[in-house]
GROMACS .gro file of C-alpha atoms in nm:
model
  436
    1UNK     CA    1  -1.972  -1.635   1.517
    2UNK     CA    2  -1.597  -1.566   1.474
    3UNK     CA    3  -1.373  -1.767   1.255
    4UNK     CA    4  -1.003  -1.780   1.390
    5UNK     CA    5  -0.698  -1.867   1.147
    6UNK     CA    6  -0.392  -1.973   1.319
    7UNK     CA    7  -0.061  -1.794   1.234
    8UNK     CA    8   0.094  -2.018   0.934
    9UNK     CA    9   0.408  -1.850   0.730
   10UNK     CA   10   0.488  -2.020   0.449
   11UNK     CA   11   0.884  -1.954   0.330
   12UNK     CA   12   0.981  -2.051  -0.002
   13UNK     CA   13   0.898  -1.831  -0.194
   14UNK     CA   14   0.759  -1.534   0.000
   15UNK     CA   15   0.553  -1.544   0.370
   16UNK     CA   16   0.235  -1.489   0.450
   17UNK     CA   17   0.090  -1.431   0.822
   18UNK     CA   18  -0.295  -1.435   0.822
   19UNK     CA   19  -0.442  -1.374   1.148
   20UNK     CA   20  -0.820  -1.411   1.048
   21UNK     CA   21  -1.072  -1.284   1.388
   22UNK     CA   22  -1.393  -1.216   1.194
   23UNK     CA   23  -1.756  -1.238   1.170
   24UNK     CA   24  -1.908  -1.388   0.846
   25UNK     CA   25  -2.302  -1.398   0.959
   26UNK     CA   26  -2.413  -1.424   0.588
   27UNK     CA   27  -2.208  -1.495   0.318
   28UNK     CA   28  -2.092  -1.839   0.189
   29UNK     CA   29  -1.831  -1.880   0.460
   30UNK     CA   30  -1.572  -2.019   0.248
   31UNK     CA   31  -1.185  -1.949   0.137
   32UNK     CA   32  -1.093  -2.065  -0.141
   33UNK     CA   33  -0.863  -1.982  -0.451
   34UNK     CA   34  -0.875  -1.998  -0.786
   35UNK     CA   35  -0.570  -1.896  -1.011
   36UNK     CA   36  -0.670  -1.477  -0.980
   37UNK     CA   37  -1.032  -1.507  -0.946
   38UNK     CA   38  -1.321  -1.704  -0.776
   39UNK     CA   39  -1.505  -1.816  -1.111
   40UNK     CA   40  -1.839  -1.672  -0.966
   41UNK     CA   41  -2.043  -1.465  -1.210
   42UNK     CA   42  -2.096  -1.139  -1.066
   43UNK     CA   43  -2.438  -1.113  -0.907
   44UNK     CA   44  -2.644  -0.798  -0.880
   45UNK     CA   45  -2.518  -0.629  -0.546
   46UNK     CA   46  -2.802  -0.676  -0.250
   47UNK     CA   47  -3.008  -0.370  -0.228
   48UNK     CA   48  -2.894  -0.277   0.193
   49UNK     CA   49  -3.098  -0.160   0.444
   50UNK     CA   50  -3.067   0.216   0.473
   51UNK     CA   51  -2.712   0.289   0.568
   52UNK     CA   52  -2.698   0.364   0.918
   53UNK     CA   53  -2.409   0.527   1.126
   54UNK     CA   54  -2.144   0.291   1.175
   55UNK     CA   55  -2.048   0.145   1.525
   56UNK     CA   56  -1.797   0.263   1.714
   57UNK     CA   57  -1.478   0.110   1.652
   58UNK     CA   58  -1.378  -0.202   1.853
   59UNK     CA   59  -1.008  -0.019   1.871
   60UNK     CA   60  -1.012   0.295   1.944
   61UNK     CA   61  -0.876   0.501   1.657
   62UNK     CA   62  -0.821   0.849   1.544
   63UNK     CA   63  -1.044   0.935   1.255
   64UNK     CA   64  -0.973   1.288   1.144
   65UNK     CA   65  -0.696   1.538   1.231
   66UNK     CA   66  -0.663   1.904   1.097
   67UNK     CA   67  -0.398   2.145   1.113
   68UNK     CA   68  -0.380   2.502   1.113
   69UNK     CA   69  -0.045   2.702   1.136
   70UNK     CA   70  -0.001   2.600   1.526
   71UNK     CA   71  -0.360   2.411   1.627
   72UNK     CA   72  -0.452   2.063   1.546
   73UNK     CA   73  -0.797   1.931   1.578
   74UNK     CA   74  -0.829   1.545   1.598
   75UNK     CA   75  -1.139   1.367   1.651
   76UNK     CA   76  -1.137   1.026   1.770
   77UNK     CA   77  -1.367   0.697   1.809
   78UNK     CA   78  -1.400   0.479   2.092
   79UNK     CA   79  -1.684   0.187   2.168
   80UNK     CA   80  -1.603   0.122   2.521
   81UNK     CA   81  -1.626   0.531   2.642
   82UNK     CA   82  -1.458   0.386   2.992
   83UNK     CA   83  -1.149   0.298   2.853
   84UNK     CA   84  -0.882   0.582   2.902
   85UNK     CA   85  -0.691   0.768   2.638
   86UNK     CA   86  -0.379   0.963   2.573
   87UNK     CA   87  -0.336   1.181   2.275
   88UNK     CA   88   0.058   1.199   2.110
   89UNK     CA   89   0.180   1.452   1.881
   90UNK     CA   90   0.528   1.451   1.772
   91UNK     CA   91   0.753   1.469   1.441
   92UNK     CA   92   0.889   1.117   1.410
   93UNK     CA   93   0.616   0.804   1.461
   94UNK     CA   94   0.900   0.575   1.559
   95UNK     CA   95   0.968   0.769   1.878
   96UNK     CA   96   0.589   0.888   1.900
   97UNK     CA   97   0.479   0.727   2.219
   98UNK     CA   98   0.871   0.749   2.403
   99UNK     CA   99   0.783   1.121   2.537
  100UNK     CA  100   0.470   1.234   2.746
  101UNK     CA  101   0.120   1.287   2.599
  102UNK     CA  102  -0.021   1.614   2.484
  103UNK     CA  103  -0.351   1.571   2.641
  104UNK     CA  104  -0.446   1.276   2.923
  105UNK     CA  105  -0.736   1.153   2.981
  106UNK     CA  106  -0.958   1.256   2.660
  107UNK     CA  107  -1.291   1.338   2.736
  108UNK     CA  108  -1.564   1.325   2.460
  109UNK     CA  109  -1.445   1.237   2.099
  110UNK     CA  110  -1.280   1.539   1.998
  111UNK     CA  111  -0.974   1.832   2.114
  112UNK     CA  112  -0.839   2.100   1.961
  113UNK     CA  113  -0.452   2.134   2.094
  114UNK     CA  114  -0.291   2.425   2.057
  115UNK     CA  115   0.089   2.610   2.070
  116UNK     CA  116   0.215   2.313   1.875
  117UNK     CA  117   0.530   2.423   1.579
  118UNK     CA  118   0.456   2.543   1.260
  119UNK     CA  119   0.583   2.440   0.955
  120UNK     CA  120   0.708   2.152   0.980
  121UNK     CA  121   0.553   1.766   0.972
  122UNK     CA  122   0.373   1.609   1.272
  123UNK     CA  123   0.181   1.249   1.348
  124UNK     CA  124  -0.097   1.184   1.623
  125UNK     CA  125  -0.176   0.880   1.767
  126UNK     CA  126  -0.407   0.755   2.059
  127UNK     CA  127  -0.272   0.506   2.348
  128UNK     CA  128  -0.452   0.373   2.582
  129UNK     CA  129  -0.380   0.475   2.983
  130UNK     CA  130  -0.253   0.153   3.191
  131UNK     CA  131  -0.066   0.060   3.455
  132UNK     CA  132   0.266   0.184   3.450
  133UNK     CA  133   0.230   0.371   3.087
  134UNK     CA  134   0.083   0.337   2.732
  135UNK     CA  135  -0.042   0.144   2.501
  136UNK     CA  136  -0.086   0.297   2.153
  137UNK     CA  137  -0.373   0.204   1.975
  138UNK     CA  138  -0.572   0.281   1.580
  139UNK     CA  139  -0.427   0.474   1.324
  140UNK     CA  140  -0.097   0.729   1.301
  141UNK     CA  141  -0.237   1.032   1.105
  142UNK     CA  142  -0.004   1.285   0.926
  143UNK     CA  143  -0.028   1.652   0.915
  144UNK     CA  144   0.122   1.977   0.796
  145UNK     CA  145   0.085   2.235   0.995
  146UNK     CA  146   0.032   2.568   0.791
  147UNK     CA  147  -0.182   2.851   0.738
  148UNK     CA  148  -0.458   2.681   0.469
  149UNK     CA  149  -0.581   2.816   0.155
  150UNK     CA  150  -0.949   2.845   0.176
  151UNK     CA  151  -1.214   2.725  -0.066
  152UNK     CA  152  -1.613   2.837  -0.041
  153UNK     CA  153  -1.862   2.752  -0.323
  154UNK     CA  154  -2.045   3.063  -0.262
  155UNK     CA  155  -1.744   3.297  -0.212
  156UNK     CA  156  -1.715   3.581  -0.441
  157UNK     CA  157  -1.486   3.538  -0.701
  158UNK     CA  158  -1.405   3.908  -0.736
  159UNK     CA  159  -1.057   3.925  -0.570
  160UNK     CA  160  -1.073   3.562  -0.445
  161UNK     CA  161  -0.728   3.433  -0.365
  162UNK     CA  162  -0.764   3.211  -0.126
  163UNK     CA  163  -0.602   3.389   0.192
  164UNK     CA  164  -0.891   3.444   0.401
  165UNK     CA  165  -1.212   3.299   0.446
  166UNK     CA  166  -1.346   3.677   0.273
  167UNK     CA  167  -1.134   3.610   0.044
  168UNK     CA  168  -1.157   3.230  -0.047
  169UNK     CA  169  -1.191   3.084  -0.331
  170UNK     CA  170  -1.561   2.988  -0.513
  171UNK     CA  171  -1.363   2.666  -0.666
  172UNK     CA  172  -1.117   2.391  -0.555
  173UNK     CA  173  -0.849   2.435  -0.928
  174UNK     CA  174  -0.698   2.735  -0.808
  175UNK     CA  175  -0.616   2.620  -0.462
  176UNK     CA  176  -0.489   2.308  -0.556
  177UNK     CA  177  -0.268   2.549  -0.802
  178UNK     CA  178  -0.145   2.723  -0.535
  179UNK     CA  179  -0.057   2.390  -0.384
  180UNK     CA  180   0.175   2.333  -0.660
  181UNK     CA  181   0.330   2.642  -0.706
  182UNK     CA  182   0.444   2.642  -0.315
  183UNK     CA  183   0.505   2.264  -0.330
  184UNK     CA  184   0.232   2.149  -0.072
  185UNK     CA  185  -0.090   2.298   0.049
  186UNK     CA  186  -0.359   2.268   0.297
  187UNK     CA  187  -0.714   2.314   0.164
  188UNK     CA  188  -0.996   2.413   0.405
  189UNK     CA  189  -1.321   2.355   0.208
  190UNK     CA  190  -1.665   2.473   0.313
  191UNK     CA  191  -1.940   2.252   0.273
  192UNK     CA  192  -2.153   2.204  -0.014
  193UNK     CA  193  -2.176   2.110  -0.334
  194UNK     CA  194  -1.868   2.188  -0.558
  195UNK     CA  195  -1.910   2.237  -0.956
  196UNK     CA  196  -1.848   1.871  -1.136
  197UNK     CA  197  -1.479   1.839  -1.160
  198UNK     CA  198  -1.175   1.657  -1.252
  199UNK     CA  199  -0.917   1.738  -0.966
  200UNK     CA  200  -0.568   1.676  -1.017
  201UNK     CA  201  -0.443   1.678  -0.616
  202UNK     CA  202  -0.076   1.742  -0.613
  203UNK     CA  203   0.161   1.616  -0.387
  204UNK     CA  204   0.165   1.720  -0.036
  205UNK     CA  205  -0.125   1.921  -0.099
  206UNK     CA  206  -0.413   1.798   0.175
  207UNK     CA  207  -0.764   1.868   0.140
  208UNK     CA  208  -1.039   1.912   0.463
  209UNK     CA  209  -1.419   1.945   0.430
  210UNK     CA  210  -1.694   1.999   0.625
  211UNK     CA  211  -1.653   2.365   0.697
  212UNK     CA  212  -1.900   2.633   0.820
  213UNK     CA  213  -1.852   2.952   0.643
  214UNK     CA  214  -1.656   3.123   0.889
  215UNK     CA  215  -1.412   2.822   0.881
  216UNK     CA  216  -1.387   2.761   1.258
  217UNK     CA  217  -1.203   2.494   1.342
  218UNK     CA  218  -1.435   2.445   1.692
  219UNK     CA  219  -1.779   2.379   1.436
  220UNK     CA  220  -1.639   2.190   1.149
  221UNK     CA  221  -1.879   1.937   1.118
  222UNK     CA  222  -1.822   1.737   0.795
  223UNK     CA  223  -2.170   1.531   0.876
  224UNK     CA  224  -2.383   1.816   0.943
  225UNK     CA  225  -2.187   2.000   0.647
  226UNK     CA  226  -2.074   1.778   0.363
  227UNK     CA  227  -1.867   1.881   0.139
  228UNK     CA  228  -1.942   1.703  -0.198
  229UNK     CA  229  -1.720   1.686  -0.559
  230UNK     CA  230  -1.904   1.571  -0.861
  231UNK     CA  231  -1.766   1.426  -1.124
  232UNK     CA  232  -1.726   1.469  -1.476
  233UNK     CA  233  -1.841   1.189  -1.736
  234UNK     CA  234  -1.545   0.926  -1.827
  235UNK     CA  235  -1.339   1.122  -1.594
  236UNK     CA  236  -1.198   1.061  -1.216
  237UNK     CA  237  -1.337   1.314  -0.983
  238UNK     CA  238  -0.984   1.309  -0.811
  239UNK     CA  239  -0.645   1.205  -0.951
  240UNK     CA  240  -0.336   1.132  -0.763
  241UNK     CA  241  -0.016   1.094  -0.932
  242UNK     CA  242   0.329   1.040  -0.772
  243UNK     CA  243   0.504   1.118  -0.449
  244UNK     CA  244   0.449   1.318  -0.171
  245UNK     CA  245   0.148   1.244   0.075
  246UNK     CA  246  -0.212   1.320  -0.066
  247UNK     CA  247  -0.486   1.369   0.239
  248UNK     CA  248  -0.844   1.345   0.193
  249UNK     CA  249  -1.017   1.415   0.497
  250UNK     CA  250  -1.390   1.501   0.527
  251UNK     CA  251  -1.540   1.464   0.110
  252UNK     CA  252  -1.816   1.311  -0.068
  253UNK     CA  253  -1.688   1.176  -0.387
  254UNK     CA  254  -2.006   1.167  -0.588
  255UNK     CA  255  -1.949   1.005  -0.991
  256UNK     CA  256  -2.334   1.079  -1.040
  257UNK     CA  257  -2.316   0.769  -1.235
  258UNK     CA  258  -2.098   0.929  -1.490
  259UNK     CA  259  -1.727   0.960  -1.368
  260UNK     CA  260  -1.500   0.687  -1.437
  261UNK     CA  261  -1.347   0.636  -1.125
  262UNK     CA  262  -1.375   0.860  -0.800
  263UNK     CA  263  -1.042   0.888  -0.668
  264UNK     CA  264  -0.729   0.747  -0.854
  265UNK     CA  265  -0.360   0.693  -0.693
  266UNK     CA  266  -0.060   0.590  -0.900
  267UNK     CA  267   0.252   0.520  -0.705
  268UNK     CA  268   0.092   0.774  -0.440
  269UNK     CA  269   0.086   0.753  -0.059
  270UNK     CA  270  -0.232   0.887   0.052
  271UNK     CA  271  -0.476   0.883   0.333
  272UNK     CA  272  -0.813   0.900   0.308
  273UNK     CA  273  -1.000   0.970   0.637
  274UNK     CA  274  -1.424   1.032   0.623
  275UNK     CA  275  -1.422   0.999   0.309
  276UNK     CA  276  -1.716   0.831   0.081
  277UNK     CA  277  -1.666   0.759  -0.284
  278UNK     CA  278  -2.010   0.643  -0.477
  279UNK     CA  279  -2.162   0.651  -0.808
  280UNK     CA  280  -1.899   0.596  -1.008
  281UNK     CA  281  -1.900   0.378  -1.364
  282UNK     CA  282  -1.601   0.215  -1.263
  283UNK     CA  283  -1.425   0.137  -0.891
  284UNK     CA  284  -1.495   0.409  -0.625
  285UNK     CA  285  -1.118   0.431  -0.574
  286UNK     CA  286  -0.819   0.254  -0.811
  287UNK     CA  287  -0.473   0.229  -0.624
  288UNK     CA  288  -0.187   0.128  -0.872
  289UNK     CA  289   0.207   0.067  -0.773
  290UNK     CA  290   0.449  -0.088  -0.951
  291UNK     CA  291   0.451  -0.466  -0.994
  292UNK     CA  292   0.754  -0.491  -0.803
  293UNK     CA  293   0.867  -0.180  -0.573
  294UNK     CA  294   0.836  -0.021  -0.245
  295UNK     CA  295   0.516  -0.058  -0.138
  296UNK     CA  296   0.337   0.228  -0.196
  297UNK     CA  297   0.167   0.304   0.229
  298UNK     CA  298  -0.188   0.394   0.199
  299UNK     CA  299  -0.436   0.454   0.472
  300UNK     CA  300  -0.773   0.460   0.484
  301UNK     CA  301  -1.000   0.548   0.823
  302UNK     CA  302  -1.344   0.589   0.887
  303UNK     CA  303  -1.447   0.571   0.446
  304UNK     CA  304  -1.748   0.393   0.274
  305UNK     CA  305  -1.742   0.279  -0.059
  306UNK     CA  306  -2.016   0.241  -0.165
  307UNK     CA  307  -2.298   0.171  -0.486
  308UNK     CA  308  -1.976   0.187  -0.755
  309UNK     CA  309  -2.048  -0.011  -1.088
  310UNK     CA  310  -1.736  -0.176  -1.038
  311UNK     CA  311  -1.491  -0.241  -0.730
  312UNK     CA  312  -1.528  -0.034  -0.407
  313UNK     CA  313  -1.184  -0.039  -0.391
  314UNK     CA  314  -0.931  -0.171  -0.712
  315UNK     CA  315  -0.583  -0.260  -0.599
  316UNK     CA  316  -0.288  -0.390  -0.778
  317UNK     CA  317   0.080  -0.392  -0.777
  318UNK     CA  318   0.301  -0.309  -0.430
  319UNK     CA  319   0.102  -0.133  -0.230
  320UNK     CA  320   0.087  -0.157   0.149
  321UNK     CA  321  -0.272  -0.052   0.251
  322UNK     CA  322  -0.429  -0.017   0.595
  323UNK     CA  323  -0.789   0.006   0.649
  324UNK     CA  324  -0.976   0.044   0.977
  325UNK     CA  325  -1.353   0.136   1.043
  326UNK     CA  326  -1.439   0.142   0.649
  327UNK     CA  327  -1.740   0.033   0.485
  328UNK     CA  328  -1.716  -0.154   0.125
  329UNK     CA  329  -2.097  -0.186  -0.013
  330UNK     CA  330  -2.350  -0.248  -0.252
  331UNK     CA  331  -2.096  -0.258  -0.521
  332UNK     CA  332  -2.154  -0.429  -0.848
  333UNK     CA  333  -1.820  -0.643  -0.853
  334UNK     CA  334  -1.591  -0.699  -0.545
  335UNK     CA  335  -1.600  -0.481  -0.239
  336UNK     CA  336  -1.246  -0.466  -0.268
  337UNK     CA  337  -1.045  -0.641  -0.516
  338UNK     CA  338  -0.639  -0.670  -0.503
  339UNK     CA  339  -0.590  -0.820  -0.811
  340UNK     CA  340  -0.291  -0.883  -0.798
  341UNK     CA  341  -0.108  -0.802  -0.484
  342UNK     CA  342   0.242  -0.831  -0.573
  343UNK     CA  343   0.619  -0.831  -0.393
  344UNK     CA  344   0.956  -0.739  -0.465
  345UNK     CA  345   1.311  -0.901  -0.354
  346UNK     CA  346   1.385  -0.862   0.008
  347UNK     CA  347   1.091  -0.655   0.044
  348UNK     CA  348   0.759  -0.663   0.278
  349UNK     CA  349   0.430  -0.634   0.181
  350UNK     CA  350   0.135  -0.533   0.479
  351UNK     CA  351  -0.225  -0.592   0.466
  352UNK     CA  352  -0.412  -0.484   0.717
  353UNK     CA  353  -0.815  -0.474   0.763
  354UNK     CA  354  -0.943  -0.390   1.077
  355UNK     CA  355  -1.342  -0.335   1.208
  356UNK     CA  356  -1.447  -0.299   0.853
  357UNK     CA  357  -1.793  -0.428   0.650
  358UNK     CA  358  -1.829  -0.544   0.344
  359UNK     CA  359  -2.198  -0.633   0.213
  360UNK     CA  360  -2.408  -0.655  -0.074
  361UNK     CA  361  -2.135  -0.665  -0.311
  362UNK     CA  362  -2.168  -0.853  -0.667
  363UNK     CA  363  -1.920  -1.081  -0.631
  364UNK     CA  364  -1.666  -1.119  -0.295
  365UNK     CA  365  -1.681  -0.879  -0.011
  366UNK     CA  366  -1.296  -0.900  -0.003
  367UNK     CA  367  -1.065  -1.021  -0.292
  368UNK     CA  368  -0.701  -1.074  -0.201
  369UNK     CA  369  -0.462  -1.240  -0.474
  370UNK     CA  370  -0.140  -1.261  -0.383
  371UNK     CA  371   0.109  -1.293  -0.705
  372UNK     CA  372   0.408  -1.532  -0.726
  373UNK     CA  373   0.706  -1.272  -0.616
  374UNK     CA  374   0.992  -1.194  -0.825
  375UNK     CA  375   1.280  -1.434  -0.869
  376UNK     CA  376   1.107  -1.618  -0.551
  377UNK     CA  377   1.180  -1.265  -0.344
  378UNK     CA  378   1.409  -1.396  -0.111
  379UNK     CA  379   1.334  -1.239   0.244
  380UNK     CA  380   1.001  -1.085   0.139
  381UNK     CA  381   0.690  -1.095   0.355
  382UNK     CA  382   0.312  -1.105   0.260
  383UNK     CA  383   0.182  -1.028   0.581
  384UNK     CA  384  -0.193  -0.967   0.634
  385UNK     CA  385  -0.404  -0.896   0.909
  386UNK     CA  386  -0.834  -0.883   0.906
  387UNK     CA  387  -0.934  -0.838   1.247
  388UNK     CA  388  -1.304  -0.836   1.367
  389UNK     CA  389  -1.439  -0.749   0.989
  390UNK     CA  390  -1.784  -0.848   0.917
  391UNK     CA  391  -1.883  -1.034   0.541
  392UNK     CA  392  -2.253  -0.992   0.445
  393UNK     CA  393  -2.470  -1.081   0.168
  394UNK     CA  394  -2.200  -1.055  -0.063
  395UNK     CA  395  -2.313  -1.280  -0.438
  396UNK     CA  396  -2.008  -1.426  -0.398
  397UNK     CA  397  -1.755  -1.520  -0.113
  398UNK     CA  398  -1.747  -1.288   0.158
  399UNK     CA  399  -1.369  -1.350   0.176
  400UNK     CA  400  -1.121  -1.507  -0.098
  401UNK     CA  401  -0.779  -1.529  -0.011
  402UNK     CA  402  -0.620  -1.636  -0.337
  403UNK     CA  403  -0.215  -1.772  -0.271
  404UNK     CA  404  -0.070  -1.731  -0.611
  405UNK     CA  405   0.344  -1.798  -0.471
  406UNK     CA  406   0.239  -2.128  -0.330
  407UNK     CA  407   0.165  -2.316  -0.633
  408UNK     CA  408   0.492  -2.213  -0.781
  409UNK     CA  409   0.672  -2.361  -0.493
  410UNK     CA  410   0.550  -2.643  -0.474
  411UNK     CA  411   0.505  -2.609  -0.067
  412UNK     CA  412   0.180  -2.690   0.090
  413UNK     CA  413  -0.005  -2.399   0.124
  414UNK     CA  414  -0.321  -2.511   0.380
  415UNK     CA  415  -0.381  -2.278   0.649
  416UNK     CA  416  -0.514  -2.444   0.972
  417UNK     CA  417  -0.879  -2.280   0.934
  418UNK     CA  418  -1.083  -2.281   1.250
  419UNK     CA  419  -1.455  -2.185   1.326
  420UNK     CA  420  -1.756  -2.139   1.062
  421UNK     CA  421  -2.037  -1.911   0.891
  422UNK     CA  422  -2.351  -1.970   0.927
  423UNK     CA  423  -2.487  -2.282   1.144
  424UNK     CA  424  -2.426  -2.564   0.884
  425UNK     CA  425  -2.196  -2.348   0.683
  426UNK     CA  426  -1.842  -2.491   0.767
  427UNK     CA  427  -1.593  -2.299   0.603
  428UNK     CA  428  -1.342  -2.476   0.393
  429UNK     CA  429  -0.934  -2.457   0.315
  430UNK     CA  430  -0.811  -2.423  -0.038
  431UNK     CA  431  -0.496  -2.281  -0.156
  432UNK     CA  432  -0.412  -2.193  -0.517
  433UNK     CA  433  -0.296  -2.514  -0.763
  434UNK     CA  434  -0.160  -2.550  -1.104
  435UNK     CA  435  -0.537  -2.559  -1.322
  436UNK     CA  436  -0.738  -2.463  -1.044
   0.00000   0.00000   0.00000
């Protein structure tokens, strides 16, 4: 049962473009706002089904991409297998898709391209083959390419430093160290499970799991081969902290019901790719930029969230986060929680959720306040997309979207709402109001 929203931009005081295809089979099926909050006690989250593997994506979508000094290996997902794809690799993503693929057709869901320049910054994309060209379609993903720095929890530390896998390093401090030092790092990390840690991750310092011992590129397997981080009590189990891009691709972030938060970002652009954060006292992962900035770009691919004692995911401040293929459950407050989203003056804030769950969450599956810009932001944009996301047995609603700006404007603020929940579960149309 899909529930379409119309385009509606509203222009006083800021804009906001909600294009709203989704699938709410089981929650309340209603938007509604309230002034920063829904005024729903926090239930108990729903105790899920075992997790199962997620779906293919409806889009297809890169998911992971690691480089070495001049190979990259990308793996991809796909739900219709007949649809053709192109893989792009090039330095700048505006001109990505202008020159010719670097592999057409894909077969299977993963490649491993080689002879590509080292040093230096590259982005990989998917389009799809048609008539006359391509299509691009799913995530951009960044890499470095550079020799890593290898990590291996049962690596000797006698003469460990990191250069070869004989010579890697039992513990993830030192390479991030080394990240530091040469400003920007890439981490191979074998699986297993890591001593409980709090990781400060540098910038530009990128960190891949899911590595055999010999650290071949053609059997990393971060499934079969997890690599896991504990945390430490009252702590985060990973800390991000200014600029410079931050990857995550391939953990477990485990808080063992004793770390604070799993992965913190303050004013950080990161991407997070396979990546599952549980466990923790607080949110799984708490991104912070400033009230009213640049939005700080964060992506997130293919990542659960899951069984936090707060949030899955806390946002607040400018940030510009997309999200496609994730998996926001069984947490005790919101799945995710932007509280509040906010704007600066002449500048454009993105939302984008795409093919994502949330379900069995205390309170809403997905929480978006959007705060009354600064000095009206002339020119500024709210713009936010959720595209064939599914809302489930959430205590809550499965979706608030909470339209702070409107109120102070004194504009009408209804979006045309079309389609319902559940059979007798219409959903309803409420914008924020002075003392709602």
């Amino acid at each position: 049962m899909n529930a379409a929203l119309s385009p509606t931009r509203l222009t006083l005081l800021g804009a906001l473009l909600l294009i709203l295809p989704m699938v709410v089979p089981a929650c309340s099926g209603r938007l509604s706002g309230g002034g920063g909050g829904s005024g729903v006690p926090s239930a108990p989250p729903t105790v899920l089904p075992p997790l199962l593997e997620a779906a293919p994506l409806a889009a297809p979508t890169l998911i992971s991409a690691v480089p070495d000094l001049d190979r990259l290996a990308v793996r991809w997902s796909a739900a219709d297998k007949s649809v053709a794809l192109a893989l792009f690799v090039g330095p700048d993503p505006a001109t990505l898709f202008d020159g010719a693929p670097v592999a057409d057709p894909l077969t299977g869901d993963s490649l491993i391209v080689s002879g590509l320049p080292g040093g230096g910054d590259l982005t990989a994309g998917l389009a799809r083959v048609v008539s006359g060209g391509f299509e691009p379609t799913g995530a951009l993903l960044t890499v470095t390419m550079r020799a890593p720095v290898f990590v291996n929890v049962t690596a000797n530390p006698v003469g460990a430093n990191g250069l070869s896998p004989a010579s890697a390093y039992p513990t993830i401090f030192p390479a991030l160290l080394d990240g530091l030092i040469a400003g920007g790092a890439n981490l191979w990390i074998a699986g297993g499970s890591y001593p409980p840690s709090a990781l400060p991750v540098f910038p530009n310092v990128h960190l891949y799991g899911g590595f055999a011992a010999d650290f071949a590129l053609e059997t990393r397997d971060p499934v079969a081969m997890p690599t896991i981080l504990p945390g430490l009590a009252g702590q985060q189990v990973v800390s991000i902290d200014g600029p410079g891009l931050v990857i995550l691709d391939g953990l477990v972030l485990d808080g063992q019901a004793m770390a604070k938060v799993g992965l913190q970002a303050i004013n950080a652009p990161i991407e997070l790719r396979g990546t599952t954060i549980l466990n923790c006292l607080g949110p799984g992962l708490r991104l912070r930029g400033d009230l009213f900035g640049e939005a700080v770009p964060m992506v997130l691919v293919d990542c659960i969230l899951l069984g936090n004692a707060a949030e899955g995911a806390s946002i607040i401040g400018a940030v510009g986060l997309s999200a496609r293929g994730c998996r926001f459950e069984s947490n005790v407050q919101e799945g995710a929680d932007f509280d509040d989203l906010t704007i600066d003056v002449f500048k454009d804030v993105a939302i984008a959720f795409s093919d994502c769950r949330f379900a069995g969450n205390g309170s809403e599956g997905l929480d978006l306040d959007m705060a009354v810009p600064l000095l009206g932001s002339p020119g500024g944009d709210f713009e936010v997309s959720i595209e064939n996301c599914v809302f489930e047995q959430n205590g809550a609603s499965g979706l608030l979207l909470d339209v702070d700006f409107s109120a102070a404007s004194g504009a009408p603020s209804y979006p045309d709402l079309a389609g319902r929940g559940r059979p007798g579960e219409p959903l309803s149309r409420r914008a924020s109001r002075p003392g709602c």
